[in-house]
PDB file of C-alpha atoms in Angstrom:
ATOM      1  CA  UNK A   1     101.806 122.278 138.533  1.00 90.00           C
ATOM      2  CA  UNK A   2     100.380 125.649 136.782  1.00 92.00           C
ATOM      3  CA  UNK A   3      98.451 128.079 139.444  1.00 92.00           C
ATOM      4  CA  UNK A   4      95.949 129.736 137.787  1.00 96.00           C
ATOM      5  CA  UNK A   5      96.294 134.105 138.027  1.00 96.00           C
ATOM      6  CA  UNK A   6      93.023 134.278 140.600  1.00 97.00           C
ATOM      7  CA  UNK A   7      91.715 132.082 142.738  1.00 96.00           C
ATOM      8  CA  UNK A   8      88.500 132.467 144.763  1.00 95.00           C
ATOM      9  CA  UNK A   9      89.216 132.070 148.397  1.00 94.00           C
ATOM     10  CA  UNK A  10      86.359 131.441 151.277  1.00 91.00           C
ATOM     11  CA  UNK A  11      86.580 131.546 154.971  1.00 92.00           C
ATOM     12  CA  UNK A  12      83.429 129.997 157.264  1.00 94.00           C
ATOM     13  CA  UNK A  13      84.822 132.776 159.848  1.00 95.00           C
ATOM     14  CA  UNK A  14      84.379 135.625 157.314  1.00 94.00           C
ATOM     15  CA  UNK A  15      81.248 134.191 155.725  1.00 93.00           C
ATOM     16  CA  UNK A  16      79.911 137.822 153.937  1.00 94.00           C
ATOM     17  CA  UNK A  17      84.229 138.258 152.122  1.00 96.00           C
ATOM     18  CA  UNK A  18      84.446 138.262 149.212  1.00 93.00           C
ATOM     19  CA  UNK A  19      88.318 136.884 148.860  1.00 96.00           C
ATOM     20  CA  UNK A  20      90.115 136.821 145.705  1.00 97.00           C
ATOM     21  CA  UNK A  21      94.152 136.095 146.066  1.00 96.00           C
ATOM     22  CA  UNK A  22      96.614 136.736 142.818  1.00 96.00           C
ATOM     23  CA  UNK A  23      98.998 133.723 142.580  1.00 96.00           C
ATOM     24  CA  UNK A  24     101.751 136.273 140.446  1.00 93.00           C
ATOM     25  CA  UNK A  25     103.796 139.113 141.282  1.00 88.00           C
ATOM     26  CA  UNK A  26     103.201 140.869 143.182  1.00 88.00           C
ATOM     27  CA  UNK A  27     100.849 138.242 145.190  1.00 92.00           C
ATOM     28  CA  UNK A  28      98.328 139.885 146.995  1.00 93.00           C
ATOM     29  CA  UNK A  29      94.834 138.706 148.997  1.00 94.00           C
ATOM     30  CA  UNK A  30      91.794 141.082 147.971  1.00 94.00           C
ATOM     31  CA  UNK A  31      88.094 141.231 149.917  1.00 95.00           C
ATOM     32  CA  UNK A  32      85.892 143.063 147.814  1.00 93.00           C
ATOM     33  CA  UNK A  33      83.328 143.324 150.109  1.00 93.00           C
ATOM     34  CA  UNK A  34      85.384 146.505 151.116  1.00 93.00           C
ATOM     35  CA  UNK A  35      88.183 146.428 148.531  1.00 89.00           C
ATOM     36  CA  UNK A  36      91.002 145.793 151.567  1.00 92.00           C
ATOM     37  CA  UNK A  37      94.501 144.494 149.912  1.00 90.00           C
ATOM     38  CA  UNK A  38      96.798 141.687 151.785  1.00 91.00           C
ATOM     39  CA  UNK A  39     100.448 142.091 150.145  1.00 89.00           C
ATOM     40  CA  UNK A  40     102.637 138.396 150.098  1.00 92.00           C
ATOM     41  CA  UNK A  41     105.486 141.003 148.199  1.00 86.00           C
ATOM     42  CA  UNK A  42     108.233 143.433 149.735  1.00 84.00           C
ATOM     43  CA  UNK A  43     107.249 146.535 147.130  1.00 78.00           C
ATOM     44  CA  UNK A  44     109.620 148.569 148.903  1.00 79.00           C
ATOM     45  CA  UNK A  45     112.343 149.787 146.253  1.00 75.00           C
ATOM     46  CA  UNK A  46     109.367 149.654 142.901  1.00 71.00           C
ATOM     47  CA  UNK A  47     108.370 152.962 141.162  1.00 75.00           C
ATOM     48  CA  UNK A  48     105.689 154.337 142.617  1.00 73.00           C
ATOM     49  CA  UNK A  49     104.084 155.467 139.642  1.00 78.00           C
ATOM     50  CA  UNK A  50     104.514 152.296 137.525  1.00 79.00           C
ATOM     51  CA  UNK A  51     103.434 150.202 140.576  1.00 80.00           C
ATOM     52  CA  UNK A  52     100.184 152.193 141.257  1.00 80.00           C
ATOM     53  CA  UNK A  53      99.044 151.730 137.754  1.00 85.00           C
ATOM     54  CA  UNK A  54      99.370 147.871 137.611  1.00 85.00           C
ATOM     55  CA  UNK A  55      98.206 147.442 141.100  1.00 85.00           C
ATOM     56  CA  UNK A  56      94.926 148.962 140.285  1.00 88.00           C
ATOM     57  CA  UNK A  57      94.872 147.304 136.968  1.00 92.00           C
ATOM     58  CA  UNK A  58      95.363 143.995 139.126  1.00 91.00           C
ATOM     59  CA  UNK A  59      92.495 144.726 141.694  1.00 89.00           C
ATOM     60  CA  UNK A  60      90.198 145.773 138.549  1.00 93.00           C
ATOM     61  CA  UNK A  61      90.465 142.894 137.089  1.00 95.00           C
ATOM     62  CA  UNK A  62      90.545 140.414 140.074  1.00 94.00           C
ATOM     63  CA  UNK A  63      86.885 142.243 140.419  1.00 93.00           C
ATOM     64  CA  UNK A  64      86.342 141.237 137.335  1.00 95.00           C
ATOM     65  CA  UNK A  65      87.425 137.350 137.500  1.00 95.00           C
ATOM     66  CA  UNK A  66      84.683 137.344 140.574  1.00 94.00           C
ATOM     67  CA  UNK A  67      82.049 138.926 138.165  1.00 95.00           C
ATOM     68  CA  UNK A  68      82.838 136.179 135.355  1.00 96.00           C
ATOM     69  CA  UNK A  69      83.218 133.400 138.267  1.00 94.00           C
ATOM     70  CA  UNK A  70      79.336 134.063 139.982  1.00 93.00           C
ATOM     71  CA  UNK A  71      78.136 134.505 136.608  1.00 93.00           C
ATOM     72  CA  UNK A  72      78.983 130.950 135.315  1.00 90.00           C
ATOM     73  CA  UNK A  73      77.742 129.309 138.561  1.00 85.00           C
ATOM     74  CA  UNK A  74      74.098 131.305 137.157  1.00 82.00           C
TER      75      UNK A  74
END
């Protein structure tokens, strides 16, 4: 099975939160309500400049994914 790059995640214990899961390296879960991120990878030893730019881009793409999904539900 091929996983999508992004998945929406929901949790009834956190009804106001909006979660997006990134399934490729570096894997993470972002809460779009407050932009908090939980990383599933150990990024120590990575080039900080390279990884910072990539991570910022991925978080933007997570937000774009969510917006596109919500637009599709309208």
